[in-house]
Coordinates of C-alpha atoms in Angstrom, one line a residue:
M384 CA 217.1 319.1 36.0
A385 CA 215.5 322.4 34.5
M386 CA 217.5 324.8 34.5
P387 CA 216.8 328.2 35.8
D388 CA 216.6 331.7 33.8
P389 CA 219.8 333.8 35.2
T390 CA 217.3 337.0 34.2
T391 CA 214.3 335.8 36.6
K392 CA 216.4 335.5 39.6
K393 CA 215.9 337.1 43.3
P394 CA 218.1 339.7 44.2
L395 CA 220.3 338.9 47.1
D396 CA 218.7 337.8 50.1
W397 CA 220.6 338.7 53.2
K398 CA 219.0 336.0 54.9
S399 CA 220.7 333.7 53.0
V400 CA 224.3 335.6 53.8
V401 CA 223.0 335.7 57.6
R402 CA 222.8 331.6 57.0
V403 CA 225.5 331.0 55.6
M404 CA 227.7 332.9 57.8
S405 CA 225.7 330.8 60.9
L406 CA 227.6 327.9 59.9
A407 CA 230.8 329.5 61.6
L408 CA 228.4 329.7 64.8
P409 CA 230.0 326.4 66.4
Y410 CA 233.3 328.1 66.3
R411 CA 233.0 331.7 67.4
N412 CA 235.4 331.5 70.2
T413 CA 238.1 330.8 67.6
L414 CA 237.0 333.4 65.0
I415 CA 236.6 336.0 68.1
L416 CA 240.3 335.4 68.6
A417 CA 241.0 335.5 64.9
G418 CA 239.0 338.6 64.9
T419 CA 240.7 340.1 67.4
L420 CA 244.2 339.3 65.5
S421 CA 242.5 340.9 62.5
L422 CA 241.4 344.3 64.4
L423 CA 244.9 344.6 66.0
G424 CA 246.3 344.1 62.5
A425 CA 244.0 346.7 61.4
G426 CA 245.2 349.0 64.3
L427 CA 248.7 348.8 63.3
S428 CA 248.3 349.2 59.8
L429 CA 246.3 352.8 60.8
A430 CA 249.0 353.9 62.9
L431 CA 251.3 353.9 60.0
P432 CA 250.2 356.9 58.5
L433 CA 250.5 359.0 61.3
F434 CA 254.0 357.6 62.2
A435 CA 255.2 358.5 58.9
R436 CA 253.6 361.8 58.7
N437 CA 255.5 363.0 62.0
A438 CA 258.8 361.3 61.0
V439 CA 258.9 362.7 58.0
D440 CA 258.1 366.4 59.1
Q441 CA 260.7 366.0 61.8
V442 CA 263.3 364.9 59.6
T443 CA 262.6 367.6 57.4
K444 CA 262.8 370.1 59.8
L445 CA 265.7 368.9 62.0
K446 CA 267.6 367.4 59.7
D447 CA 267.7 364.8 61.7
V448 CA 269.0 361.8 60.1
G449 CA 268.8 359.4 62.9
A450 CA 265.0 360.3 63.4
L451 CA 265.0 358.8 59.7
D452 CA 266.8 355.6 60.9
R453 CA 264.7 354.9 63.8
A454 CA 261.2 355.7 61.5
A455 CA 262.3 352.9 59.0
F456 CA 263.0 350.4 62.1
G457 CA 259.7 351.3 63.5
I458 CA 257.8 350.9 60.3
I459 CA 259.3 347.8 59.6
G460 CA 259.0 346.5 63.4
I461 CA 255.0 347.4 62.8
T462 CA 254.9 345.2 59.6
L463 CA 256.4 342.5 60.9
L464 CA 254.5 342.4 64.0
A465 CA 251.3 343.0 61.5
A466 CA 252.2 340.0 59.3
A467 CA 252.8 337.6 62.1
M468 CA 249.3 338.5 63.7
S469 CA 248.2 337.9 59.3
Y470 CA 249.7 334.6 59.6
A471 CA 247.7 333.6 62.8
Q472 CA 244.6 334.5 61.8
Y473 CA 245.1 332.9 58.5
V474 CA 245.9 329.4 59.9
M475 CA 242.8 329.6 62.6
I476 CA 240.6 331.1 59.7
S477 CA 241.7 328.1 57.2
K478 CA 241.3 325.2 59.8
I479 CA 237.8 326.5 60.5
G480 CA 236.8 326.6 56.7
H481 CA 238.0 323.4 56.1
R482 CA 236.1 321.9 58.8
I483 CA 233.3 324.0 57.9
V484 CA 233.2 322.2 54.7
M485 CA 233.9 318.5 55.7
E486 CA 230.6 318.8 58.2
L487 CA 228.4 320.6 55.9
R488 CA 229.3 317.8 53.0
N489 CA 228.4 315.0 55.7
R490 CA 225.1 317.0 56.7
V491 CA 224.1 317.3 53.3
F492 CA 225.0 313.8 52.3
G493 CA 223.1 312.1 55.6
H494 CA 220.2 314.5 55.1
L495 CA 220.2 313.2 51.3
L496 CA 219.9 310.1 52.7
R497 CA 217.1 310.7 54.6
L498 CA 215.2 312.1 51.5
P499 CA 212.2 310.1 49.8
V500 CA 212.9 308.2 46.9
T501 CA 210.7 310.5 45.2
Y502 CA 213.4 312.8 45.3
F503 CA 215.9 311.1 43.5
D504 CA 213.4 310.0 41.1
S505 CA 213.9 313.3 39.7
K506 CA 217.8 313.8 40.3
R507 CA 220.7 312.7 38.3
S508 CA 223.6 311.5 40.7
G509 CA 225.9 314.1 39.0
D510 CA 223.9 317.1 40.1
I511 CA 224.2 315.8 43.5
A512 CA 227.9 315.6 43.5
S513 CA 228.0 318.8 42.1
F514 CA 226.0 319.7 45.1
L515 CA 228.4 317.9 47.4
S516 CA 231.6 319.5 45.5
N517 CA 231.5 322.5 44.1
D518 CA 228.8 324.3 45.7
I519 CA 230.0 323.5 49.1
S520 CA 233.3 324.8 48.4
Q521 CA 232.1 328.2 47.4
I522 CA 230.7 328.5 51.1
Q523 CA 233.5 328.3 52.5
S524 CA 235.4 331.9 52.8
V525 CA 231.9 333.4 53.3
A526 CA 231.3 331.5 56.1
T527 CA 234.8 332.0 57.9
S528 CA 237.6 334.1 56.5
D529 CA 235.1 336.6 55.0
V530 CA 233.1 337.5 58.3
V531 CA 236.4 338.4 60.2
N532 CA 237.9 340.2 57.5
F533 CA 235.2 342.5 56.8
A534 CA 235.3 343.9 60.4
S535 CA 238.8 344.2 59.7
N536 CA 238.5 346.1 56.6
L537 CA 235.8 348.2 57.7
I538 CA 237.7 349.5 60.5
K539 CA 240.6 349.9 58.1
L540 CA 238.6 351.7 55.9
I541 CA 236.6 354.0 58.5
G542 CA 239.9 354.5 60.5
G543 CA 241.8 355.6 56.9
I544 CA 238.7 357.9 56.3
V545 CA 239.3 359.4 59.9
I546 CA 242.5 360.0 59.8
A547 CA 242.2 361.1 56.1
V548 CA 240.0 364.1 57.8
V549 CA 242.5 364.8 60.3
I550 CA 245.2 365.4 58.1
D551 CA 243.1 367.7 55.1
W552 CA 239.3 367.3 55.2
Q553 CA 238.9 368.6 51.8
L554 CA 241.4 366.1 50.2
C555 CA 239.5 363.5 52.2
L556 CA 236.0 364.7 50.6
F557 CA 237.4 364.3 47.2
V558 CA 238.5 360.4 48.5
V559 CA 235.1 359.8 50.1
V560 CA 233.1 360.9 47.2
L561 CA 235.0 358.6 44.6
L562 CA 234.6 356.0 47.2
G563 CA 231.0 356.1 47.5
V564 CA 230.6 356.2 43.4
M565 CA 232.4 353.2 43.6
M566 CA 231.1 350.8 45.7
A567 CA 227.4 351.7 44.3
V568 CA 228.8 350.4 40.6
F569 CA 230.1 347.6 42.8
V570 CA 226.6 347.0 44.0
V571 CA 224.8 347.0 40.4
L572 CA 227.6 345.0 38.8
G573 CA 227.5 342.5 41.7
K574 CA 223.7 341.3 41.4
R575 CA 224.2 340.6 37.7
L576 CA 227.2 338.7 38.6
R577 CA 225.1 336.4 41.5
K578 CA 222.6 335.6 38.5
L579 CA 225.3 334.9 36.2
N580 CA 227.6 332.6 38.8
R581 CA 224.1 330.8 40.4
S582 CA 223.4 330.0 36.2
A583 CA 226.9 328.6 35.5
L584 CA 226.7 326.5 38.6
D585 CA 223.4 325.1 37.4
R586 CA 224.7 324.4 33.8
L587 CA 227.9 322.5 35.9
S588 CA 225.4 320.4 37.7
E589 CA 223.5 319.3 34.1
S590 CA 226.9 318.9 32.6
M591 CA 228.5 316.5 35.8
G592 CA 225.3 314.7 35.5
A593 CA 225.3 313.7 32.0
M594 CA 229.0 312.7 32.3
T595 CA 229.0 310.5 35.1
E596 CA 225.4 308.8 33.5
S597 CA 227.7 308.0 30.4
L598 CA 230.2 306.7 32.3
G599 CA 228.4 304.6 34.4
Q600 CA 226.9 303.1 31.2
V601 CA 230.1 303.1 29.2
R602 CA 229.2 299.6 28.5
L603 CA 226.3 300.7 26.3
V604 CA 228.1 303.5 25.0
K605 CA 230.9 301.2 23.6
A606 CA 228.4 298.4 22.1
F607 CA 226.6 301.5 20.4
V608 CA 229.7 303.0 19.4
R609 CA 228.5 306.2 20.7
E610 CA 231.8 307.7 22.2
D611 CA 232.1 310.5 19.7
H612 CA 228.3 311.1 20.1
E613 CA 228.6 311.3 24.0
T614 CA 231.7 313.5 23.6
Q615 CA 230.2 316.0 21.5
K616 CA 227.5 316.3 23.7
S617 CA 229.4 316.7 26.8
F618 CA 231.4 319.8 24.8
E619 CA 227.9 321.3 23.6
S620 CA 227.0 321.3 27.4
L621 CA 230.4 322.5 29.0
D622 CA 230.2 325.1 26.0
K623 CA 227.3 326.5 27.6
V624 CA 229.1 326.5 31.0
F625 CA 232.1 328.2 29.5
R626 CA 230.6 330.8 28.0
L627 CA 228.6 331.9 31.2
N628 CA 232.1 331.7 33.2
V629 CA 233.3 334.1 30.8
Q630 CA 230.4 336.5 30.8
S631 CA 230.9 336.0 34.7
S632 CA 234.6 337.2 34.4
R633 CA 233.8 340.0 32.2
W634 CA 231.6 341.1 34.8
E635 CA 234.6 340.3 37.3
A636 CA 237.4 342.2 35.6
A637 CA 235.2 345.2 35.2
M638 CA 234.6 345.6 38.8
G639 CA 238.8 345.0 38.8
S640 CA 239.1 347.6 36.3
I641 CA 236.5 350.4 38.2
A642 CA 238.5 349.6 41.4
L643 CA 242.0 349.8 39.8
T644 CA 240.9 353.2 38.3
G645 CA 239.3 354.3 41.2
F646 CA 242.7 353.8 43.4
T647 CA 244.7 355.5 40.4
A648 CA 242.3 358.1 40.6
L649 CA 242.7 358.6 44.1
L650 CA 246.6 358.9 44.0
I651 CA 246.6 361.7 41.2
I652 CA 243.9 363.6 43.2
V653 CA 246.4 363.2 46.3
L654 CA 249.4 364.0 44.0
W655 CA 248.0 367.0 42.4
Y656 CA 246.0 368.8 45.4
G657 CA 249.0 367.6 47.9
G658 CA 251.6 369.0 45.6
R659 CA 249.9 372.5 45.5
G660 CA 249.2 372.2 49.4
V661 CA 252.8 371.8 50.0
M662 CA 253.6 374.7 47.4
S663 CA 251.2 377.1 49.3
G664 CA 252.4 376.1 52.6
T665 CA 249.0 374.7 53.8
L666 CA 250.6 371.1 53.9
S667 CA 253.5 369.7 55.0
P668 CA 255.5 366.9 53.1
G669 CA 255.0 364.3 56.0
A670 CA 251.1 365.1 55.4
I671 CA 251.2 364.3 52.2
V672 CA 253.2 361.0 52.6
G673 CA 250.7 359.9 55.4
F674 CA 247.9 360.8 52.8
F675 CA 249.6 358.7 50.3
L676 CA 249.8 355.5 52.9
V677 CA 246.2 356.3 54.1
V678 CA 245.3 356.1 49.9
T679 CA 247.1 352.5 50.3
I680 CA 245.3 351.5 53.3
I681 CA 242.1 352.5 51.8
S682 CA 242.5 350.9 48.8
G683 CA 243.1 347.2 49.9
P684 CA 239.8 347.3 52.1
M685 CA 238.1 348.9 49.4
G686 CA 239.4 346.1 47.0
E687 CA 238.7 343.3 49.6
L688 CA 235.2 344.9 50.1
A689 CA 234.6 344.9 46.3
S690 CA 235.6 341.1 46.1
L691 CA 233.6 340.4 49.1
T692 CA 230.7 341.4 47.2
T693 CA 231.5 339.1 44.4
R694 CA 232.0 336.1 46.8
I695 CA 228.9 336.8 48.6
Q696 CA 227.3 337.1 45.1
R697 CA 228.9 333.7 44.2
A698 CA 228.4 332.1 47.7
V699 CA 224.9 332.8 48.1
G700 CA 224.0 331.4 44.7
A701 CA 225.4 327.8 45.7
A702 CA 223.9 328.5 49.4
D703 CA 220.8 328.5 47.6
R704 CA 221.3 325.4 45.9
V705 CA 222.9 323.3 49.2
F706 CA 219.9 324.6 51.4
E707 CA 217.2 324.0 49.2
I708 CA 218.5 320.3 49.4
L709 CA 218.5 321.0 53.6
D710 CA 215.0 322.4 53.1
E711 CA 213.6 319.2 51.7
A712 CA 211.3 317.3 54.2
P713 CA 212.7 313.9 54.7
E714 CA 210.6 310.7 54.8
R715 CA 208.0 310.9 57.1
D716 CA 208.6 308.8 60.0
E717 CA 205.9 309.4 62.7
P718 CA 205.9 306.3 64.6
K719 CA 202.9 305.6 67.0
Q720 CA 203.6 302.1 67.6
A721 CA 206.4 300.3 67.8
V722 CA 206.9 296.7 65.8
K723 CA 205.5 293.5 67.1
E724 CA 207.9 291.1 68.0
G725 CA 207.4 287.6 67.0
G726 CA 207.9 285.3 63.4
P727 CA 206.7 285.5 60.0
C728 CA 204.8 288.3 59.6
D729 CA 200.8 288.5 57.9
V730 CA 201.2 291.5 55.7
T731 CA 197.5 292.7 54.2
F732 CA 196.9 295.6 51.4
T733 CA 193.1 296.9 51.6
G734 CA 192.0 299.3 49.2
V735 CA 195.3 300.9 48.1
N736 CA 195.7 303.0 45.8
F737 CA 198.6 304.5 44.0
Q738 CA 200.2 306.4 41.0
Y739 CA 203.6 308.0 40.0
I740 CA 203.6 311.8 39.8
D741 CA 202.1 312.8 36.8
G742 CA 201.3 309.3 35.6
Q743 CA 198.7 306.9 35.2
P744 CA 197.0 304.7 38.0
V745 CA 199.2 302.1 38.7
L746 CA 197.2 300.4 41.7
E747 CA 193.4 300.9 42.2
N748 CA 191.5 299.5 45.2
F749 CA 194.1 296.8 45.7
D750 CA 193.6 294.2 47.8
F751 CA 196.2 291.8 48.5
R752 CA 197.4 289.3 51.2
L753 CA 200.9 287.5 52.5
A754 CA 200.4 284.9 54.4
G755 CA 202.4 284.8 57.2
G756 CA 205.3 282.0 56.7
K757 CA 203.9 281.1 53.5
V758 CA 205.2 281.7 49.7
T759 CA 203.4 284.4 47.8
A760 CA 203.7 284.8 44.1
L761 CA 202.8 287.7 41.9
V762 CA 202.5 287.7 38.7
G763 CA 201.6 290.1 35.9
P764 CA 202.4 291.5 32.6
S765 CA 205.7 293.7 32.8
G766 CA 205.0 297.5 33.9
G767 CA 201.9 296.1 35.6
G768 CA 202.8 297.4 39.1
K769 CA 204.3 294.3 40.8
S770 CA 207.4 296.0 41.8
T771 CA 205.8 298.8 43.1
V772 CA 203.8 296.7 45.5
A773 CA 207.1 295.9 47.0
S774 CA 207.9 299.6 46.7
L775 CA 205.1 300.5 49.1
L776 CA 206.0 297.8 51.5
Y777 CA 209.2 299.0 52.3
R778 CA 207.5 302.9 52.2
F779 CA 209.5 303.8 49.6
Y780 CA 206.9 305.8 48.5
E781 CA 203.3 306.5 50.2
P782 CA 200.2 304.9 48.5
K783 CA 197.3 307.7 47.9
S784 CA 194.8 306.1 49.9
G785 CA 194.4 302.6 51.3
S786 CA 195.5 300.8 54.2
I787 CA 199.0 298.7 54.4
Q788 CA 199.4 296.2 57.4
I789 CA 201.8 294.1 59.0
D790 CA 200.4 292.0 61.4
G791 CA 197.5 294.3 61.9
Q792 CA 199.6 297.3 62.7
E793 CA 199.9 300.3 59.8
V794 CA 203.2 300.2 58.2
S795 CA 202.7 304.5 58.3
E796 CA 202.8 304.1 61.9
L797 CA 205.7 302.0 62.7
P798 CA 209.0 303.0 62.7
L799 CA 210.9 303.3 59.2
S800 CA 214.2 301.7 60.6
E801 CA 212.3 298.8 62.4
L802 CA 209.9 298.8 59.0
R803 CA 212.8 298.3 56.9
S804 CA 214.7 296.1 59.0
M805 CA 212.1 293.5 59.3
I806 CA 212.1 293.3 55.3
G807 CA 214.8 291.4 53.3
I808 CA 215.1 291.9 49.4
V809 CA 216.8 290.2 46.6
P810 CA 216.3 292.4 43.4
Q811 CA 216.8 291.3 39.7
E812 CA 219.5 294.1 39.0
T813 CA 221.5 293.0 42.3
L814 CA 223.1 296.4 44.0
L815 CA 226.8 296.3 45.1
F816 CA 229.5 298.6 46.4
S817 CA 232.7 298.9 44.5
D818 CA 234.2 297.2 47.6
T819 CA 235.2 293.8 49.1
I820 CA 233.0 290.6 48.7
F821 CA 233.0 290.7 52.3
A822 CA 232.3 294.3 52.8
N823 CA 229.2 294.0 50.5
L824 CA 228.1 290.8 52.6
H825 CA 228.9 292.7 56.0
Y826 CA 226.3 295.2 55.0
G827 CA 223.5 293.1 55.5
N828 CA 224.3 293.2 59.3
L829 CA 227.0 295.4 60.4
E830 CA 227.1 293.8 64.0
A831 CA 227.8 290.2 62.4
S832 CA 231.0 288.7 63.4
R833 CA 233.0 287.3 60.2
E834 CA 232.2 283.7 61.1
E835 CA 228.4 284.9 60.9
V836 CA 229.2 286.5 57.4
L837 CA 230.9 283.0 56.1
A838 CA 228.1 281.0 57.8
A839 CA 225.7 283.4 55.4
A840 CA 227.9 283.0 52.4
K841 CA 228.2 279.4 52.5
A842 CA 224.3 279.0 52.7
A843 CA 223.8 281.4 49.8
N844 CA 227.0 279.1 47.7
V845 CA 229.1 282.0 47.6
D846 CA 231.9 280.7 49.1
E847 CA 231.9 277.9 46.1
F848 CA 233.1 280.5 43.7
V849 CA 234.8 282.6 46.4
R850 CA 237.1 280.1 47.0
E851 CA 238.8 281.0 43.0
F852 CA 239.9 284.2 44.1
V853 CA 243.1 284.6 45.0
D854 CA 242.2 287.2 47.5
G855 CA 239.2 285.4 48.6
Y856 CA 236.6 287.4 50.3
D857 CA 238.9 290.5 50.2
T858 CA 238.7 290.5 46.4
K859 CA 237.3 293.9 45.3
I860 CA 234.4 293.8 42.8
G861 CA 234.7 297.0 40.9
E862 CA 231.9 299.6 40.6
R863 CA 228.0 297.8 40.8
G864 CA 230.1 294.4 41.3
V865 CA 231.2 294.6 37.3
T866 CA 233.8 291.6 37.8
L867 CA 231.4 289.0 39.3
S868 CA 229.1 286.9 36.9
G869 CA 225.1 287.6 37.1
G870 CA 224.4 284.7 39.3
Q871 CA 227.3 285.2 41.5
R872 CA 226.1 288.8 42.3
Q873 CA 222.7 287.2 42.8
R874 CA 224.2 284.6 45.5
V875 CA 226.0 287.6 47.1
A876 CA 222.8 289.7 47.4
I877 CA 221.1 286.2 48.5
A878 CA 224.0 285.8 51.6
R879 CA 223.3 289.4 52.2
A880 CA 219.5 288.8 53.1
I881 CA 220.2 285.6 55.1
L882 CA 222.8 288.0 57.1
K883 CA 219.9 290.3 57.5
N884 CA 217.5 287.5 59.1
P885 CA 214.0 289.2 57.8
R886 CA 210.6 288.2 58.6
I887 CA 209.8 289.7 55.3
L888 CA 211.1 288.4 52.1
V889 CA 210.8 290.0 48.8
L890 CA 212.2 288.2 45.7
D891 CA 211.8 290.5 42.6
E892 CA 212.4 288.7 39.5
A893 CA 215.3 287.3 41.2
T894 CA 216.2 284.3 38.5
S895 CA 214.7 285.9 35.6
A896 CA 218.5 287.2 34.3
L897 CA 219.8 283.9 35.0
D898 CA 220.7 281.0 32.6
A899 CA 219.8 277.5 33.3
Q900 CA 223.0 276.7 35.6
S901 CA 223.1 279.7 37.5
E902 CA 219.5 279.7 38.4
S903 CA 220.0 276.2 39.8
Y904 CA 222.5 277.6 42.4
V905 CA 220.4 280.2 42.9
Q906 CA 217.1 278.8 43.4
E907 CA 218.9 276.4 45.9
A908 CA 220.3 279.2 48.0
L909 CA 216.5 280.8 47.3
D910 CA 215.1 277.5 49.0
R911 CA 217.0 278.1 52.2
L912 CA 216.3 281.9 52.7
M913 CA 212.8 281.2 51.9
E914 CA 212.3 278.8 55.1
G915 CA 210.1 280.3 57.6
R916 CA 209.6 283.4 56.0
T917 CA 206.5 285.4 54.9
T918 CA 207.7 285.4 51.1
L919 CA 206.6 287.6 48.0
V920 CA 207.8 286.1 45.2
I921 CA 207.6 288.9 42.4
A922 CA 207.9 287.1 38.7
H923 CA 207.1 287.2 35.0
R924 CA 208.2 283.9 33.8
L925 CA 205.5 281.5 35.7
S926 CA 207.9 278.7 36.0
T927 CA 209.5 280.0 38.3
V928 CA 206.7 280.8 40.7
Q929 CA 204.6 277.2 40.3
N930 CA 205.7 275.6 43.9
A931 CA 204.3 278.8 45.5
D932 CA 201.4 278.3 48.4
T933 CA 199.6 281.1 46.6
I934 CA 199.8 282.9 43.1
A935 CA 197.8 286.6 42.9
V936 CA 197.7 287.4 39.4
L937 CA 197.9 291.4 39.5
K938 CA 196.4 292.7 35.9
D939 CA 194.8 296.7 35.4
G940 CA 196.0 297.4 39.1
Q941 CA 193.7 294.6 41.0
I942 CA 194.1 291.2 41.8
A943 CA 192.3 289.4 39.2
E944 CA 192.5 286.0 40.7
S945 CA 194.8 284.0 43.4
G946 CA 195.1 280.2 44.1
R947 CA 197.6 277.8 43.2
H948 CA 199.3 276.9 40.5
E949 CA 196.7 273.9 39.4
E950 CA 193.7 275.7 40.5
L951 CA 194.5 278.5 38.4
L952 CA 195.3 276.7 35.3
A953 CA 191.9 274.8 35.9
R954 CA 189.9 277.9 35.8
Q955 CA 191.4 279.1 32.7
G956 CA 191.2 283.0 33.7
T957 CA 194.2 285.3 33.3
Y958 CA 197.0 282.9 34.9
A959 CA 195.9 280.3 32.4
Q960 CA 196.3 282.8 29.5
L961 CA 199.6 283.8 30.8
Q962 CA 200.9 280.2 31.0
N963 CA 199.3 280.0 27.1
L964 CA 201.2 283.0 25.9
L965 CA 204.7 281.6 27.5
H966 CA 204.1 278.4 25.7

């Protein structure tokens, strides 16, 4: 993934902020309750300065120790009540925040699964994992607690200023001017902080992608003794993240230092101006105490609003990346007709042209037919586009032009789910989940009973090797089925396809990587699977397709010739040349 230049980032987009906050709309009733508690707590906090001012002045004038005791208990009571409200609000907000993160992660994951394959061709799994973990976590507070606390802090700030005006407008003027200068500085620094945070997230995604890739290829790393090389690559990548985070921390520290300096300046102004006022008789001691409390109350919201700016900058940077995924168009699924019911299908490719992004043409004016209920083999040199034909049939990719039909129906006009449900595939590299053997078999048809799953396993010769495991079908097979042999993995894939019961079967180099003994087991299972189905056999080894009803030779993006094995050999064309190269 290309890394963006932090110096070219756009300024804070408030539409993104609103979009983040809109995630909390389904919980608005709870948020309103939490907000009400927060506002009541803010009101109690604002009552403290006036309460303290009157109490101190009364004690000073009347020398009433009892009034001092009552004032102390009153302040304690107000504080405890405000704390109880804060606790209730925090619990409610936290629950909503965790719920939003859970639902957003699931929403993004679900959307990712519906994106076209072309999206994943240019992305790494580590980048996507970072989206689902780090980026979404950054959004949590801005979408929940910050919404509620913003109103509370704003009321405290405005209310504190009003109380300060009531106590002494001239002293308040000093405070407001200083606050205005500080907030302006926070806005300027916040823009820079957002750029750094976004760049750091991008770099972290890149690092996680590289590490995930290395761990996924750990056998290759060990085979070439590249542990130190990969570790050094990881360090260099993470060091870039470290440097960006250090820069970000410096800006955050600068904002914190400015806030601390501003707060200290406020206290000095109050002490200096208030002391002179008391000595001149224009201010009472109670007014000074009240003003000190006002400054304390104001400084809290001021710091929160300053850090809110930082969090918003950080969250919007993360949200931009998350919303980029959600804004990606899903696979085109505009069904105009339902799939025809029936048995084996007739499949035709007519005038199909296709090329991968920024690549050379793979198929050019490609004409090809899979006869219903027959076995059609597609052979040709490696990299010639044989597997691309299967991908186009699945609609993993869309052709540039031309027509692909099943029983006379355009595949682009069929519902994607119905189209893919009628096609089964046994690939060269079997794709298995890190789960039990039974779960991987059951994946072919989640509605199948255990008896149906076991029947498919027996038909694919899976039952023979499963009996050797202590846990049988409940045996965990590790990531990508690493604890199984190549032949065993292929038999699991065949059983999964049997359970799916597809009308069209694609065998993509299904036995090319197997030894003779494993191939015999797999071929026996494949023969059962192919019975009565429209079958496309993609092969590089010609020995595996000699019994096919039709063999088509793909060369330079077109079908060079087709026929039965003996016919093609007799023609002495491309097929015969390929046969001679292998002998």
